[in-house]
C-alpha positions as MATLAB code, in Angstrom:
seq = 'MNDYRNPPIVEAVCEFRFSSDTPWEQDLPDRFYDAVKDQFPIRESKKGQSLEIKADNTGIEGHRVETIEIQVFLAQDRRMLIQLGPRGLSINCLRPYPSWEGFRPLIHQTYETISSLTSVRGLDRIGILYVDKIEIPGEKIRLEDYFTFYPHLGEGLPKDLMNFMVGCDFAYRDRDVCRLKLTRAMPEKPGNSAYLLTTDYFLARKDTVKPDDACAWVEEAHAAVKSLFKGCITKKLEEIFNQED';
ca = [
      61.704  152.586   99.049;
      60.453  153.550   95.623;
      59.220  156.995   96.749;
      62.292  158.609   95.176;
      63.381  159.845   91.778;
      66.218  157.260   91.802;
      65.214  154.387   94.116;
      68.134  152.129   95.137;
      66.228  148.835   94.737;
      68.130  146.323   92.579;
      65.899  143.319   93.292;
      62.602  142.545   95.004;
      61.390  139.000   95.679;
      58.202  137.502   97.074;
      58.361  133.799   97.956;
      55.828  131.155   98.981;
      56.713  127.701  100.294;
      53.801  125.316  100.546;
      53.169  122.548  103.069;
      54.189  118.961  102.324;
      50.537  117.895  102.027;
      49.889  120.376   99.205;
      49.350  118.282   96.028;
      52.105  118.836   93.445;
      51.407  116.894   90.260;
      54.163  116.253   87.732;
      52.428  118.297   85.032;
      51.883  121.334   87.278;
      54.763  123.365   85.741;
      53.296  122.798   82.257;
      49.831  123.876   83.348;
      51.273  126.865   85.169;
      53.183  127.934   82.060;
      50.016  127.686   79.967;
      48.381  130.103   82.391;
      51.191  132.714   82.432;
      52.870  132.405   79.019;
      51.229  135.519   77.561;
      53.003  137.634   80.178;
      56.012  135.334   80.717;
      56.745  133.715   77.345;
      60.348  132.626   78.015;
      60.708  129.297   79.808;
      63.989  128.004   81.211;
      65.068  125.566   83.903;
      67.855  125.393   86.449;
      69.059  123.115   89.205;
      68.603  123.988   92.854;
      69.055  122.346   96.223;
      66.503  121.500   98.869;
      67.558  120.934  102.483;
      65.377  118.731  104.672;
      66.167  118.617  108.399;
      64.669  116.027  110.743;
      64.484  117.014  114.388;
      62.686  116.169  117.609;
      62.731  117.449  121.188;
      66.241  116.082  121.708;
      67.720  117.929  118.746;
      68.521  117.373  115.080;
      68.382  113.733  114.001;
      69.781  114.261  110.528;
      69.434  116.135  107.273;
      69.156  115.439  103.571;
      70.204  117.621  100.640;
      68.307  116.986   97.424;
      68.905  118.396   93.937;
      65.680  119.788   92.501;
      64.533  121.148   89.143;
      63.308  124.743   89.133;
      61.270  126.109   86.240;
      61.858  129.774   85.410;
      59.320  131.853   83.473;
      60.564  135.234   82.258;
      59.001  138.331   80.770;
      60.297  139.376   77.367;
      62.711  141.924   78.871;
      63.855  139.352   81.492;
      63.388  141.866   84.311;
      60.360  140.093   85.775;
      60.425  136.352   86.404;
      58.626  133.581   88.242;
      60.436  130.558   89.669;
      58.503  127.362   90.341;
      60.026  124.421   92.199;
      58.616  121.542   94.219;
      56.092  123.232   96.524;
      57.871  126.533   96.098;
      57.049  129.695   94.168;
      58.858  133.023   93.919;
      58.230  136.216   91.992;
      61.348  138.275   91.221;
      61.592  141.840   89.986;
      64.929  143.260   88.834;
      65.940  146.888   88.428;
      64.275  149.146   87.423;
      61.687  148.467   90.120;
      58.221  149.427   88.844;
      56.866  150.553   92.273;
      54.836  148.505   94.736;
      51.722  149.362   92.756;
      53.341  147.609   89.794;
      54.798  144.639   91.706;
      51.821  143.896   93.977;
      49.365  142.862   91.207;
      51.918  140.388   89.839;
      52.289  138.766   93.270;
      48.524  138.475   93.700;
      48.017  137.194   90.158;
      50.756  134.569   90.485;
      49.507  133.309   93.838;
      45.946  133.113   92.531;
      47.178  131.176   89.496;
      48.947  128.495   91.532;
      45.945  128.317   93.883;
      43.683  127.642   90.904;
      45.903  124.787   89.697;
      46.413  122.955   92.989;
      44.890  122.930   96.457;
      47.199  124.936   98.716;
      46.712  123.288  102.103;
      49.270  125.153  104.145;
      52.137  127.643  104.105;
      55.513  126.724  105.557;
      56.993  130.102  104.685;
      56.154  133.395  103.043;
      58.859  135.956  102.460;
      59.380  139.362  100.949;
      62.952  140.451  100.226;
      64.355  143.782   99.075;
      67.966  144.339   98.057;
      69.024  147.986   97.867;
      72.357  149.072   96.426;
      73.216  152.486   97.763;
      75.943  154.601   96.136;
      77.273  157.685   97.880;
      79.736  160.166   96.335;
      83.151  159.990   97.970;
      85.529  157.177   98.861;
      85.677  158.096  102.543;
      82.371  158.997  104.154;
      80.916  159.080  107.657;
      78.352  156.275  107.847;
      76.370  158.129  110.500;
      75.732  160.960  108.026;
      73.748  158.612  105.788;
      72.600  155.670  107.922;
      71.036  155.219  111.329;
      71.868  151.493  111.095;
      75.642  150.928  110.970;
      78.441  149.343  113.055;
      79.250  151.148  116.277;
      82.973  151.388  116.989;
      84.181  151.966  120.522;
      86.808  154.560  121.392;
      89.590  151.967  121.486;
      88.996  150.744  117.922;
      90.429  152.060  114.626;
      88.029  154.219  112.649;
      89.321  153.366  109.153;
      86.890  150.587  108.127;
      87.869  148.469  105.121;
      84.817  146.216  105.230;
      81.976  145.312  107.559;
      78.736  143.400  107.923;
      76.076  144.375  110.436;
      72.750  142.620  110.940;
      69.724  142.397  113.201;
      66.649  140.177  113.443;
      63.468  141.981  114.477;
      60.383  140.132  115.747;
      56.917  140.998  114.439;
      53.470  139.749  115.503;
      54.860  136.722  117.400;
      55.234  134.830  114.120;
      57.321  136.932  111.704;
      60.971  137.967  111.551;
      62.608  140.769  109.607;
      66.322  140.238  108.998;
      68.203  143.428  108.230;
      71.789  143.437  106.907;
      74.147  146.165  105.759;
      77.458  145.435  104.021;
      79.916  147.201  101.765;
      79.676  146.645   98.015;
      81.583  147.436   94.833;
      80.588  150.863   93.486;
      79.461  151.228   89.891;
      80.935  154.726   89.581;
      84.619  155.473   90.340;
      85.100  157.565   93.446;
      81.863  156.419   95.092;
      81.234  154.338   98.190;
      78.630  151.577   97.844;
      76.583  149.529  100.293;
      74.052  146.708  100.126;
      71.069  146.989  102.447;
      69.069  143.749  102.510;
      65.647  143.589  104.149;
      64.277  140.045  104.443;
      60.836  139.790  106.076;
      59.481  136.254  106.459;
      56.986  134.031  108.228;
      59.035  132.236  110.878;
      56.293  129.982  112.258;
      54.757  127.778  109.611;
      51.006  127.191  109.407;
      50.250  130.420  111.282;
      48.898  132.111  108.141;
      45.996  130.532  106.273;
      46.375  130.136  102.488;
      43.461  132.528  101.903;
      45.268  135.189  103.958;
      48.623  134.947  102.162;
      48.219  138.085  100.050;
      47.046  140.086  103.068;
      50.202  138.935  104.868;
      52.277  140.206  101.933;
      50.659  143.649  102.231;
      51.480  143.821  105.948;
      55.026  142.607  105.320;
      55.644  145.228  102.657;
      54.437  147.991  104.978;
      56.853  146.773  107.670;
      59.761  146.564  105.215;
      59.092  150.064  103.924;
      58.949  151.470  107.449;
      62.172  149.693  108.428;
      63.991  151.006  105.356;
      62.910  154.562  106.170;
      64.191  154.054  109.698;
      67.648  153.001  108.448;
      68.511  156.101  106.449;
      68.939  159.823  107.022;
      67.502  162.825  105.198;
      70.921  163.367  103.649;
      70.759  159.959  101.953;
      67.198  160.605  100.808;
      68.474  163.735   99.070;
      70.848  161.548   97.028;
      67.951  159.284   96.000;
      66.046  162.338   94.774;
      68.861  163.844   92.711;
      68.412  164.060   88.964;
      70.566  161.713   86.861;
];
């Protein structure tokens, strides 16, 4: 995805959600900030929501929505940030994406930091998300010229698409899912067509990856995401990514 002169990545996220028996002391955000403040000196907070669903073999018994406090630690340029909530951790990278070789060490470092501050006893979810904004010259284009993943329209349907959303869930390794979505977007340059391609690879079966294997899982997930992205686009679109500004 970043093997181009102008990669389309606008955001990359790696997320960890820890099991309910993972200790989470009240002062953990303060201790975490002390460990990362040289690289992430800006500290902010925001409100979020946590959804808890209770279910058994007969179905869903009920659910509870809880407002939670999320601590946000930002780099000086605000393009890299870490979000820390109750038993949840995410590492976000905004455009310009530094390459996987630049993002990977931050993921490993952040996970090792939280593991040194508390005893991670299980993983409910791990996820790696890429959001690509793809701009193509021209207001009317043929999707099949640029994508191999796009809505198929039968002969009896109009061909003048105003908007669309297409998605698929792909199964991996009997435990993971990769959710792929393509939608239209607002172009940044007049006269262009724009699309958002979202690739969301996540652990769908909790407790199937050991805490010590989390970073290895991330490596495998990234390889799958990269391969899936390559499979979604044509050589003609790759030529656009490699054009000089």
